[in-house]
């Protein structure tokens, strides 16, 4: 039996040496015995060499000959498989070529390519300088805004509606812009923001790109676009700019400050910054301090843009914008806006076309959905605005310690403001980022005072007790009626953050806090619930405002 196996091995080895017909027998690499045997010069020398040298390793010269022989054999025919096609990358390259051609025929001062403007707005130009929390300054700035309803005689029925990260002031259709707004079904007669009762104002935040001053705007001191010479912003900076608009309109006190997502942050900040000028507060799917998960997700989105070669450190105006990084950033963000259970129902594991072979471009339905979301967004919002506004969200913290530190910085910067003809376009000693990477890599730090998730901390579904620093920071709202809403399926601003806000307000002495949480049974839409649930979200807002 053993002799027959040896004879069979020799026969196969002889075939492998004498011609290429036997090569397909081995899908990857031949067995060790055959690899050794193929180095023999002729079949007649095979048996003696097998007997004499079967326990010896081949020499380097022999290995080199085998390698060259294998290379020659591989080069002699067609590749094992055809190259995979990438139509998704082809589309990105085509768009880059088109944008490059358009940029070559366009002046830098004619506006960013493409235009980020979405429709007609009202513009308030403030010519009084705005000092920012981290030391920068805007010597003048524009606020784009839109209004609905009618202001009463004593201007006491005004609601300030704050936007999310990438929204414009177009929350509802207007005669000047009849396109549906981002909160179209929530604003109007008898709706959540009842225009029979209230005069609703919505602005595009500073740092944005839909009419308000942002990185794509012209610096009045040198006539060039700010780009990344634009100063670092905070949510509180955005709110102060909005209250400049209210001053211009003669609005001393708001009936309510209303917002969702980043708008919910602004709504709380408005009450803390201007407690005597805000009546009611509505904060939906937001927080009083950004937590590490949401910071991490926004960081990755920014890196997608910064790593796009077309970003050019922010100076891409008049050139090809970083649309590839922008598309990826939006796809990452979209993952955080919805919930896994909803996607299971909506997409499952279905592919776009199961009759075709799998592809490395968008293939599953959920992949095509993300691709579409990125496509819609990548040329309709300024990448620099996304960088600056998302960073402002990361910096958000209404804790007392942060408020005191900010007040100290502002006092220092106020006392050292340069003159308008200073060489600094933004003014202030802190407008330039001086942060350097740490010399040592990250090491885990012990945090003995960090609360842990435990059902013993609070009766509210295992939510940790709010830190005393946050309770102290929200004490300015102890007399304000506040509606705090959350959604159990939200992963970007998880429901425990809204519980934290409500509990911190209660511990600060506020006895007029309403907290509503939509369960996963009520909504599977995750963070985007505030845009979609007219009854659950809109009904609660309508009832709270009265």
Short mmCIF file of C-alpha atoms in Angstrom, two decimals:
data_model
loop_
_atom_site.label_atom_id
_atom_site.label_comp_id
_atom_site.label_asym_id
_atom_site.label_seq_id
_atom_site.Cartn_x
_atom_site.Cartn_y
_atom_site.Cartn_z
CA UNK A 1 0.00 0.00 0.00
CA UNK A 2 2.82 2.40 0.98
CA UNK A 3 4.63 1.69 -2.32
CA UNK A 4 1.51 2.51 -4.32
CA UNK A 5 1.18 5.85 -2.52
CA UNK A 6 4.80 6.77 -3.31
CA UNK A 7 4.33 5.78 -6.97
CA UNK A 8 1.19 7.91 -7.15
CA UNK A 9 2.98 10.87 -5.62
CA UNK A 10 5.84 10.52 -8.14
CA UNK A 11 3.42 10.28 -11.03
CA UNK A 12 1.67 13.52 -10.02
CA UNK A 13 4.98 15.26 -9.43
CA UNK A 14 6.23 14.21 -12.88
CA UNK A 15 3.11 15.62 -14.49
CA UNK A 16 3.52 18.90 -12.62
CA UNK A 17 7.10 19.28 -13.86
CA UNK A 18 6.53 18.29 -17.48
CA UNK A 19 3.59 20.55 -18.19
CA UNK A 20 1.13 23.10 -16.80
CA UNK A 21 -1.98 20.99 -17.27
CA UNK A 22 -1.79 19.59 -13.77
CA UNK A 23 -1.56 23.02 -12.01
CA UNK A 24 -5.29 23.45 -11.40
CA UNK A 25 -5.18 20.38 -9.14
CA UNK A 26 -3.74 22.64 -6.41
CA UNK A 27 -6.02 25.63 -5.67
CA UNK A 28 -3.47 27.50 -3.54
CA UNK A 29 -0.11 25.80 -2.91
CA UNK A 30 0.89 22.14 -3.58
CA UNK A 31 1.66 19.77 -0.73
CA UNK A 32 5.16 20.01 0.72
CA UNK A 33 6.34 16.82 -1.00
CA UNK A 34 5.31 18.09 -4.44
CA UNK A 35 6.86 21.54 -3.86
CA UNK A 36 10.17 19.85 -3.10
CA UNK A 37 9.94 17.46 -6.02
CA UNK A 38 9.25 20.13 -8.64
CA UNK A 39 12.77 21.46 -8.15
CA UNK A 40 14.24 18.30 -9.74
CA UNK A 41 15.77 18.60 -13.19
CA UNK A 42 14.37 15.33 -14.70
CA UNK A 43 11.96 12.58 -13.61
CA UNK A 44 14.80 10.02 -13.51
CA UNK A 45 16.49 11.84 -10.61
CA UNK A 46 13.38 12.06 -8.49
CA UNK A 47 13.56 8.72 -6.66
CA UNK A 48 17.23 8.93 -5.60
CA UNK A 49 16.83 12.51 -4.38
CA UNK A 50 13.73 11.60 -2.43
CA UNK A 51 15.65 8.80 -0.70
CA UNK A 52 18.88 10.68 -0.12
CA UNK A 53 17.70 14.15 0.81
CA UNK A 54 14.20 13.71 2.16
CA UNK A 55 15.27 14.97 5.61
CA UNK A 56 17.33 17.93 4.31
CA UNK A 57 16.16 21.52 3.75
CA UNK A 58 16.51 22.92 0.20
CA UNK A 59 19.35 25.37 -0.41
CA UNK A 60 18.78 29.13 -0.94
CA UNK A 61 19.70 28.68 -4.61
CA UNK A 62 17.01 26.02 -4.98
CA UNK A 63 14.41 28.26 -3.32
CA UNK A 64 15.33 31.12 -5.66
CA UNK A 65 14.90 28.87 -8.69
CA UNK A 66 11.50 27.75 -7.45
CA UNK A 67 10.41 31.35 -6.87
CA UNK A 68 11.44 32.42 -10.39
CA UNK A 69 9.78 29.34 -11.87
CA UNK A 70 6.54 30.18 -10.04
CA UNK A 71 6.66 33.80 -11.16
CA UNK A 72 7.17 32.80 -14.78
CA UNK A 73 4.29 30.37 -14.58
CA UNK A 74 2.00 33.01 -13.09
CA UNK A 75 2.96 35.62 -15.67
CA UNK A 76 2.35 33.27 -18.54
CA UNK A 77 -1.46 33.31 -18.26
CA UNK A 78 -4.45 35.49 -17.40
CA UNK A 79 -5.03 36.67 -13.78
CA UNK A 80 -6.84 34.33 -11.44
CA UNK A 81 -9.80 36.70 -11.16
CA UNK A 82 -10.90 39.94 -12.82
CA UNK A 83 -10.51 43.14 -10.82
CA UNK A 84 -13.59 44.24 -8.90
CA UNK A 85 -15.25 47.36 -10.26
CA UNK A 86 -16.02 50.35 -8.04
CA UNK A 87 -18.74 52.51 -9.63
CA UNK A 88 -19.16 54.36 -6.32
CA UNK A 89 -15.56 55.61 -6.53
CA UNK A 90 -15.94 56.37 -10.22
CA UNK A 91 -18.82 58.67 -9.33
CA UNK A 92 -16.73 60.53 -6.76
CA UNK A 93 -13.89 61.02 -9.24
CA UNK A 94 -16.30 62.26 -11.88
CA UNK A 95 -17.77 64.77 -9.43
CA UNK A 96 -14.28 66.00 -8.50
CA UNK A 97 -13.47 66.55 -12.17
CA UNK A 98 -16.72 68.44 -12.72
CA UNK A 99 -16.21 70.62 -9.65
CA UNK A 100 -12.64 71.35 -10.67
CA UNK A 101 -13.80 72.50 -14.08
CA UNK A 102 -16.48 74.71 -12.53
CA UNK A 103 -14.01 76.18 -10.03
CA UNK A 104 -11.60 77.15 -12.80
CA UNK A 105 -14.22 79.43 -14.34
CA UNK A 106 -15.43 80.92 -11.06
CA UNK A 107 -14.06 83.78 -8.97
CA UNK A 108 -13.42 83.06 -5.31
CA UNK A 109 -15.50 86.09 -4.37
CA UNK A 110 -18.49 84.84 -6.35
CA UNK A 111 -19.30 82.45 -3.53
CA UNK A 112 -18.44 78.93 -2.45
CA UNK A 113 -18.89 76.21 -5.02
CA UNK A 114 -21.58 75.11 -4.84
CA UNK A 115 -23.83 77.71 -3.21
CA UNK A 116 -25.10 76.68 0.21
CA UNK A 117 -28.04 79.10 0.07
CA UNK A 118 -31.41 77.37 0.33
CA UNK A 119 -33.83 80.22 -0.20
CA UNK A 120 -34.89 83.73 0.73
CA UNK A 121 -34.36 84.82 4.32
CA UNK A 122 -34.34 88.00 6.32
CA UNK A 123 -30.89 89.23 7.31
CA UNK A 124 -29.94 91.17 10.41
CA UNK A 125 -26.48 92.68 10.29
CA UNK A 126 -25.02 93.44 13.69
CA UNK A 127 -22.17 95.93 13.50
CA UNK A 128 -21.31 95.70 17.18
CA UNK A 129 -18.39 93.29 17.83
CA UNK A 130 -19.23 89.91 19.34
CA UNK A 131 -16.65 88.58 21.78
CA UNK A 132 -16.57 84.78 21.81
CA UNK A 133 -16.01 82.44 24.75
CA UNK A 134 -12.61 81.22 23.60
CA UNK A 135 -11.18 84.62 22.79
CA UNK A 136 -12.06 85.16 19.15
CA UNK A 137 -14.11 88.08 17.97
CA UNK A 138 -16.47 88.85 15.12
CA UNK A 139 -16.25 92.57 14.39
CA UNK A 140 -19.62 92.36 12.66
CA UNK A 141 -21.88 89.48 11.74
CA UNK A 142 -25.07 88.53 9.94
CA UNK A 143 -27.96 86.49 11.31
CA UNK A 144 -30.32 84.89 8.78
CA UNK A 145 -33.81 84.39 10.16
CA UNK A 146 -37.40 83.68 9.19
CA UNK A 147 -40.66 84.33 11.03
CA UNK A 148 -44.24 82.99 11.17
CA UNK A 149 -47.36 84.37 12.84
CA UNK A 150 -47.82 87.89 14.17
CA UNK A 151 -46.13 89.67 17.05
CA UNK A 152 -48.61 91.16 19.51
CA UNK A 153 -48.52 94.75 20.68
CA UNK A 154 -46.38 94.19 23.77
CA UNK A 155 -44.14 91.65 22.02
CA UNK A 156 -44.86 89.03 24.67
CA UNK A 157 -45.87 86.16 22.37
CA UNK A 158 -42.47 85.48 20.77
CA UNK A 159 -41.04 81.96 20.55
CA UNK A 160 -37.39 81.53 19.57
CA UNK A 161 -36.93 78.22 17.73
CA UNK A 162 -33.38 76.86 17.73
CA UNK A 163 -32.04 74.56 15.01
CA UNK A 164 -30.05 71.36 14.97
CA UNK A 165 -26.49 71.15 13.69
CA UNK A 166 -27.06 71.42 9.94
CA UNK A 167 -30.48 73.07 9.68
CA UNK A 168 -31.22 76.43 8.15
CA UNK A 169 -33.68 79.03 9.41
CA UNK A 170 -36.27 77.55 7.05
CA UNK A 171 -38.29 75.62 9.62
CA UNK A 172 -41.57 76.25 7.76
CA UNK A 173 -42.61 77.44 4.33
CA UNK A 174 -42.98 81.18 3.74
CA UNK A 175 -44.38 83.27 0.88
CA UNK A 176 -40.78 84.04 -0.12
CA UNK A 177 -39.75 80.38 0.07
CA UNK A 178 -42.69 77.98 -0.34
CA UNK A 179 -40.54 74.86 0.03
CA UNK A 180 -41.48 72.76 3.09
CA UNK A 181 -39.30 73.49 6.10
CA UNK A 182 -37.57 71.04 8.44
CA UNK A 183 -40.37 71.42 11.06
CA UNK A 184 -43.17 72.03 8.56
CA UNK A 185 -45.81 69.95 10.38
CA UNK A 186 -45.00 71.42 13.79
CA UNK A 187 -45.53 75.12 12.96
CA UNK A 188 -48.86 76.62 11.98
CA UNK A 189 -52.40 77.28 13.21
CA UNK A 190 -53.32 74.78 15.93
CA UNK A 191 -49.98 72.94 15.71
CA UNK A 192 -47.17 72.55 18.26
CA UNK A 193 -46.01 76.12 17.65
CA UNK A 194 -49.43 77.66 17.09
CA UNK A 195 -49.08 80.68 14.81
CA UNK A 196 -52.58 81.85 15.82
CA UNK A 197 -51.08 82.52 19.24
CA UNK A 198 -47.36 82.95 18.80
CA UNK A 199 -44.82 84.80 16.69
CA UNK A 200 -42.14 82.25 15.85
CA UNK A 201 -38.56 83.21 14.98
CA UNK A 202 -35.97 80.73 13.71
CA UNK A 203 -32.36 81.65 12.94
CA UNK A 204 -29.42 80.06 11.21
CA UNK A 205 -26.69 79.93 13.87
CA UNK A 206 -23.45 81.84 13.52
CA UNK A 207 -20.88 79.40 12.20
CA UNK A 208 -23.50 78.08 9.78
CA UNK A 209 -23.67 78.56 6.04
CA UNK A 210 -27.29 79.41 5.29
CA UNK A 211 -27.03 83.19 5.51
CA UNK A 212 -25.49 83.70 8.95
CA UNK A 213 -21.81 84.55 9.31
CA UNK A 214 -19.62 81.47 9.24
CA UNK A 215 -16.30 80.19 7.89
CA UNK A 216 -17.45 80.69 4.28
CA UNK A 217 -18.24 84.37 4.93
CA UNK A 218 -16.03 87.33 4.07
CA UNK A 219 -13.88 88.74 6.86
CA UNK A 220 -14.66 92.49 6.79
CA UNK A 221 -11.11 93.36 7.83
CA UNK A 222 -9.31 91.90 4.82
CA UNK A 223 -12.01 91.00 2.30
CA UNK A 224 -11.05 87.32 2.25
CA UNK A 225 -13.04 84.30 3.37
CA UNK A 226 -12.56 83.36 6.99
CA UNK A 227 -12.03 79.64 6.28
CA UNK A 228 -10.18 78.28 9.33
CA UNK A 229 -9.32 81.78 10.50
CA UNK A 230 -12.85 81.73 11.86
CA UNK A 231 -12.73 81.58 15.68
CA UNK A 232 -13.79 78.62 17.80
CA UNK A 233 -17.46 78.85 18.81
CA UNK A 234 -19.60 77.68 21.70
CA UNK A 235 -23.33 77.08 21.93
CA UNK A 236 -23.50 80.10 24.25
CA UNK A 237 -21.85 82.26 21.56
CA UNK A 238 -24.62 81.26 19.15
CA UNK A 239 -27.26 82.19 21.72
CA UNK A 240 -25.71 85.60 22.40
CA UNK A 241 -25.82 86.37 18.68
CA UNK A 242 -29.49 85.36 18.58
CA UNK A 243 -30.29 87.72 21.45
CA UNK A 244 -28.67 90.55 19.50
CA UNK A 245 -31.36 89.87 16.91
CA UNK A 246 -34.05 89.92 19.62
CA UNK A 247 -32.71 93.30 20.77
CA UNK A 248 -32.96 94.56 17.21
CA UNK A 249 -36.59 93.36 16.99
CA UNK A 250 -37.45 94.96 20.33
CA UNK A 251 -38.19 91.66 22.08
CA UNK A 252 -37.38 92.02 25.76
CA UNK A 253 -38.71 88.65 26.94
CA UNK A 254 -39.42 85.39 25.12
CA UNK A 255 -42.60 83.51 25.79
CA UNK A 256 -40.55 80.36 25.16
CA UNK A 257 -37.22 79.06 23.95
CA UNK A 258 -37.71 75.82 21.98
CA UNK A 259 -35.20 73.46 20.40
CA UNK A 260 -34.32 69.87 19.55
CA UNK A 261 -30.91 68.18 19.39
CA UNK A 262 -28.34 70.99 19.24
CA UNK A 263 -31.36 73.30 19.40
CA UNK A 264 -32.26 71.75 22.75
CA UNK A 265 -28.78 72.65 23.97
CA UNK A 266 -29.31 76.24 22.81
CA UNK A 267 -32.70 76.37 24.47
CA UNK A 268 -31.25 75.45 27.87
CA UNK A 269 -28.27 77.77 27.32
CA UNK A 270 -30.62 80.67 26.50
CA UNK A 271 -32.29 80.24 29.87
CA UNK A 272 -28.98 80.00 31.73
CA UNK A 273 -27.41 82.98 29.92
CA UNK A 274 -30.52 85.19 29.96
CA UNK A 275 -32.76 83.87 32.75
CA UNK A 276 -34.76 87.09 33.05
CA UNK A 277 -35.50 87.17 29.32
CA UNK A 278 -36.83 83.64 28.85
CA UNK A 279 -40.23 82.42 30.01
CA UNK A 280 -40.68 78.75 29.21
CA UNK A 281 -38.01 76.32 27.99
CA UNK A 282 -38.43 73.27 25.75
CA UNK A 283 -35.47 70.94 25.27
CA UNK A 284 -36.03 67.84 23.11
CA UNK A 285 -33.52 65.02 22.57
CA UNK A 286 -30.67 67.11 23.93
CA UNK A 287 -28.44 67.36 27.00
CA UNK A 288 -26.89 69.81 29.44
CA UNK A 289 -23.36 68.52 28.79
CA UNK A 290 -21.99 66.50 25.89
CA UNK A 291 -21.01 62.96 26.76
CA UNK A 292 -18.03 60.97 25.38
CA UNK A 293 -19.97 58.85 22.88
CA UNK A 294 -21.45 61.81 21.02
CA UNK A 295 -18.11 63.65 21.16
CA UNK A 296 -16.40 60.60 19.68
CA UNK A 297 -18.90 60.30 16.83
CA UNK A 298 -18.57 63.96 15.88
CA UNK A 299 -14.77 63.73 16.12
CA UNK A 300 -14.70 60.91 13.56
CA UNK A 301 -16.95 62.93 11.26
CA UNK A 302 -14.60 65.89 11.42
CA UNK A 303 -11.60 63.68 10.77
CA UNK A 304 -13.27 62.34 7.63
CA UNK A 305 -13.31 65.93 6.34
CA UNK A 306 -9.87 66.95 7.58
CA UNK A 307 -8.33 63.87 5.97
CA UNK A 308 -9.82 64.67 2.57
CA UNK A 309 -6.93 66.15 0.51
CA UNK A 310 -9.32 68.73 -0.93
CA UNK A 311 -9.99 70.19 2.51
CA UNK A 312 -6.65 72.04 2.27
CA UNK A 313 -6.73 73.03 5.96
CA UNK A 314 -10.03 74.79 5.34
CA UNK A 315 -8.95 76.96 2.41
CA UNK A 316 -10.87 75.22 -0.36
CA UNK A 317 -13.19 78.04 -1.41
CA UNK A 318 -13.02 78.59 -5.14
CA UNK A 319 -11.59 75.08 -5.48
CA UNK A 320 -12.90 71.53 -5.27
CA UNK A 321 -14.51 71.16 -1.83
CA UNK A 322 -13.82 68.08 0.31
CA UNK A 323 -16.99 66.39 -0.88
CA UNK A 324 -15.62 62.87 -0.38
CA UNK A 325 -14.89 63.44 3.31
CA UNK A 326 -18.14 65.35 3.68
CA UNK A 327 -20.13 62.44 2.28
CA UNK A 328 -18.45 60.00 4.64
CA UNK A 329 -19.04 62.34 7.59
CA UNK A 330 -22.75 62.45 6.80
CA UNK A 331 -22.95 58.69 6.47
CA UNK A 332 -21.37 58.30 9.91
CA UNK A 333 -23.78 60.85 11.35
CA UNK A 334 -26.79 59.15 9.79
CA UNK A 335 -25.91 55.93 11.61
CA UNK A 336 -26.37 57.81 14.89
CA UNK A 337 -29.65 59.46 13.89
CA UNK A 338 -31.74 56.30 13.68
CA UNK A 339 -32.06 53.11 15.70
CA UNK A 340 -31.08 49.50 15.06
CA UNK A 341 -34.61 48.11 15.57
CA UNK A 342 -36.00 50.55 13.01
CA UNK A 343 -33.35 49.54 10.48
CA UNK A 344 -34.10 45.89 11.12
CA UNK A 345 -37.72 46.52 10.17
CA UNK A 346 -36.89 48.88 7.33
CA UNK A 347 -33.98 47.11 5.65
CA UNK A 348 -33.25 43.80 7.36
CA UNK A 349 -30.45 41.99 5.56
CA UNK A 350 -31.92 42.63 2.13
CA UNK A 351 -29.59 43.52 -0.70
CA UNK A 352 -30.35 46.07 -3.38
CA UNK A 353 -30.25 43.37 -6.06
CA UNK A 354 -29.87 39.82 -4.80
CA UNK A 355 -29.57 38.51 -8.37
CA UNK A 356 -26.14 40.15 -8.75
CA UNK A 357 -22.86 39.08 -7.11
CA UNK A 358 -21.92 40.88 -3.88
CA UNK A 359 -20.19 44.23 -4.37
CA UNK A 360 -17.81 46.34 -2.30
CA UNK A 361 -19.75 49.47 -3.25
CA UNK A 362 -23.23 49.99 -1.70
CA UNK A 363 -24.84 46.56 -1.87
CA UNK A 364 -27.14 45.98 1.10
CA UNK A 365 -30.21 48.21 1.28
CA UNK A 366 -28.92 49.89 4.43
CA UNK A 367 -25.69 50.72 2.57
CA UNK A 368 -27.60 52.31 -0.30
CA UNK A 369 -29.58 54.35 2.26
CA UNK A 370 -26.40 55.69 3.84
CA UNK A 371 -24.90 56.39 0.42
CA UNK A 372 -28.00 58.36 -0.55
CA UNK A 373 -27.89 60.36 2.70
CA UNK A 374 -24.26 61.28 2.03
CA UNK A 375 -24.98 62.22 -1.58
CA UNK A 376 -27.79 64.59 -0.63
CA UNK A 377 -25.68 66.39 1.94
CA UNK A 378 -22.11 66.55 0.67
CA UNK A 379 -22.62 69.62 -1.56
CA UNK A 380 -25.42 71.37 0.35
CA UNK A 381 -23.56 72.25 3.56
CA UNK A 382 -20.20 73.90 4.07
CA UNK A 383 -17.67 71.39 5.46
CA UNK A 384 -16.03 74.07 7.59
CA UNK A 385 -19.39 74.89 9.14
CA UNK A 386 -19.82 71.24 10.06
CA UNK A 387 -16.40 71.27 11.71
CA UNK A 388 -17.01 74.43 13.73
CA UNK A 389 -20.62 73.83 14.74
CA UNK A 390 -20.03 70.20 15.72
CA UNK A 391 -17.05 71.29 17.84
CA UNK A 392 -19.30 73.76 19.63
CA UNK A 393 -21.57 70.84 20.50
CA UNK A 394 -18.61 68.93 21.93
CA UNK A 395 -17.66 71.88 24.15
CA UNK A 396 -21.15 72.24 25.59
CA UNK A 397 -21.29 71.98 29.38
CA UNK A 398 -23.72 73.87 31.60
CA UNK A 399 -21.91 72.80 34.76
CA UNK A 400 -21.00 75.54 37.23
CA UNK A 401 -17.24 75.00 36.93
CA UNK A 402 -17.32 75.51 33.16
CA UNK A 403 -19.47 78.61 33.54
CA UNK A 404 -17.03 80.15 36.02
CA UNK A 405 -14.01 79.29 33.86
CA UNK A 406 -15.70 80.81 30.80
CA UNK A 407 -16.59 83.98 32.71
CA UNK A 408 -12.96 84.35 33.81
CA UNK A 409 -11.70 83.92 30.23
CA UNK A 410 -14.18 86.45 28.90
CA UNK A 411 -13.15 88.99 31.52
CA UNK A 412 -9.52 88.49 30.58
CA UNK A 413 -10.18 88.81 26.86
CA UNK A 414 -12.40 91.85 27.36
CA UNK A 415 -9.59 93.67 29.12
CA UNK A 416 -7.09 92.83 26.36
CA UNK A 417 -9.12 93.32 23.19
CA UNK A 418 -7.05 94.66 20.26
CA UNK A 419 -8.12 97.64 18.23
CA UNK A 420 -10.13 97.01 15.03
CA UNK A 421 -7.07 97.68 12.85
CA UNK A 422 -5.13 94.91 14.60
CA UNK A 423 -3.47 92.32 12.39
CA UNK A 424 -5.59 89.66 14.07
CA UNK A 425 -8.67 89.13 11.94
CA UNK A 426 -10.67 87.64 14.76
CA UNK A 427 -9.19 89.50 17.72
CA UNK A 428 -8.60 88.17 21.20
CA UNK A 429 -5.65 86.31 22.55
CA UNK A 430 -7.38 82.94 22.51
CA UNK A 431 -8.59 82.88 18.93
CA UNK A 432 -5.70 80.77 17.71
CA UNK A 433 -5.54 77.11 18.59
CA UNK A 434 -2.34 76.32 20.47
CA UNK A 435 -3.20 72.77 21.45
CA UNK A 436 -0.46 70.22 20.82
CA UNK A 437 -0.65 66.47 20.94
CA UNK A 438 0.46 64.92 24.24
CA UNK A 439 4.00 63.59 24.44
CA UNK A 440 2.81 60.30 25.91
CA UNK A 441 0.06 58.10 24.50
CA UNK A 442 -3.25 57.89 26.33
CA UNK A 443 -3.22 56.00 29.58
CA UNK A 444 -6.30 54.98 31.54
CA UNK A 445 -6.92 57.40 34.40
CA UNK A 446 -8.63 56.35 37.63
CA UNK A 447 -11.88 58.22 38.22
CA UNK A 448 -13.13 57.24 41.65
CA UNK A 449 -15.82 59.92 41.67
CA UNK A 450 -17.43 58.88 38.40
CA UNK A 451 -21.00 57.65 39.03
CA UNK A 452 -21.85 54.17 37.80
CA UNK A 453 -25.12 53.04 36.29
CA UNK A 454 -27.00 51.54 39.17
CA UNK A 455 -30.66 51.19 40.00
CA UNK A 456 -29.80 52.41 43.49
CA UNK A 457 -28.75 55.89 42.37
CA UNK A 458 -32.12 57.16 41.15
CA UNK A 459 -35.53 55.59 40.71
CA UNK A 460 -35.53 56.60 37.04
CA UNK A 461 -34.52 53.43 35.18
CA UNK A 462 -31.02 53.20 36.63
CA UNK A 463 -29.97 56.74 35.73
CA UNK A 464 -26.95 57.96 37.71
CA UNK A 465 -27.56 60.95 39.95
CA UNK A 466 -26.62 64.22 38.23
CA UNK A 467 -23.30 65.66 39.41
CA UNK A 468 -23.51 68.50 41.91
CA UNK A 469 -21.64 70.71 39.42
CA UNK A 470 -24.47 70.36 36.90
CA UNK A 471 -27.15 70.93 39.54
CA UNK A 472 -25.40 74.16 40.50
CA UNK A 473 -25.04 75.18 36.86
CA UNK A 474 -28.78 74.78 36.20
CA UNK A 475 -29.82 76.67 39.33
CA UNK A 476 -30.50 79.73 37.17
CA UNK A 477 -33.54 77.85 35.84
CA UNK A 478 -35.07 77.06 39.22
CA UNK A 479 -38.17 79.18 38.52
CA UNK A 480 -38.71 78.41 34.83
CA UNK A 481 -41.31 75.98 33.51
CA UNK A 482 -39.20 73.44 31.58
CA UNK A 483 -40.26 70.61 29.26
CA UNK A 484 -37.59 67.95 28.78
CA UNK A 485 -38.26 65.23 26.21
CA UNK A 486 -36.27 62.12 25.28
CA UNK A 487 -36.60 59.00 23.16
CA UNK A 488 -35.63 55.54 24.40
CA UNK A 489 -34.34 54.51 20.95
CA UNK A 490 -32.01 57.53 20.66
CA UNK A 491 -28.33 56.48 20.67
CA UNK A 492 -26.81 59.92 19.95
CA UNK A 493 -28.49 61.71 22.85
CA UNK A 494 -29.57 58.71 24.94
CA UNK A 495 -32.62 59.01 27.15
CA UNK A 496 -30.56 58.97 30.35
CA UNK A 497 -29.25 62.42 29.41
CA UNK A 498 -32.74 63.92 29.36
CA UNK A 499 -33.46 62.23 32.69
CA UNK A 500 -30.27 63.78 34.00
CA UNK A 501 -31.40 67.26 32.92
CA UNK A 502 -34.82 66.83 34.51
CA UNK A 503 -33.40 65.49 37.76
CA UNK A 504 -30.71 68.19 37.95
CA UNK A 505 -33.39 70.85 37.55
CA UNK A 506 -35.48 69.26 40.30
CA UNK A 507 -32.49 69.08 42.62
CA UNK A 508 -31.79 72.75 41.81
CA UNK A 509 -35.21 73.58 43.26
CA UNK A 510 -37.32 73.65 40.10
CA UNK A 511 -40.79 72.29 40.85
CA UNK A 512 -42.15 72.95 37.35
CA UNK A 513 -40.24 70.37 35.32
CA UNK A 514 -42.12 68.13 32.91
CA UNK A 515 -40.25 65.09 31.64
CA UNK A 516 -41.59 62.96 28.79
CA UNK A 517 -39.84 59.91 27.41
CA UNK A 518 -41.09 58.10 24.33
CA UNK A 519 -40.55 54.36 24.63
CA UNK A 520 -39.32 52.14 21.80
CA UNK A 521 -42.91 51.03 21.35
CA UNK A 522 -43.92 54.66 20.78
CA UNK A 523 -41.00 55.48 18.49
CA UNK A 524 -38.25 53.49 16.80
CA UNK A 525 -36.96 56.52 14.90
CA UNK A 526 -34.11 57.20 17.33
CA UNK A 527 -32.71 60.72 17.40
CA UNK A 528 -34.72 61.76 14.34
CA UNK A 529 -37.97 61.29 16.25
CA UNK A 530 -38.15 65.04 16.89
CA UNK A 531 -38.42 65.57 13.12
CA UNK A 532 -41.03 62.89 12.52
CA UNK A 533 -43.36 62.34 15.47
CA UNK A 534 -45.98 65.06 15.12
CA UNK A 535 -48.27 63.53 17.73
CA UNK A 536 -45.81 62.33 20.37
CA UNK A 537 -43.40 65.26 20.21
CA UNK A 538 -45.65 67.93 18.77
CA UNK A 539 -48.54 67.10 21.09
CA UNK A 540 -46.38 67.40 24.20
CA UNK A 541 -44.96 70.74 23.05
CA UNK A 542 -48.41 72.12 22.22
CA UNK A 543 -49.76 71.13 25.63
CA UNK A 544 -46.78 72.59 27.48
CA UNK A 545 -46.88 75.96 25.72
CA UNK A 546 -50.58 76.34 26.45
#
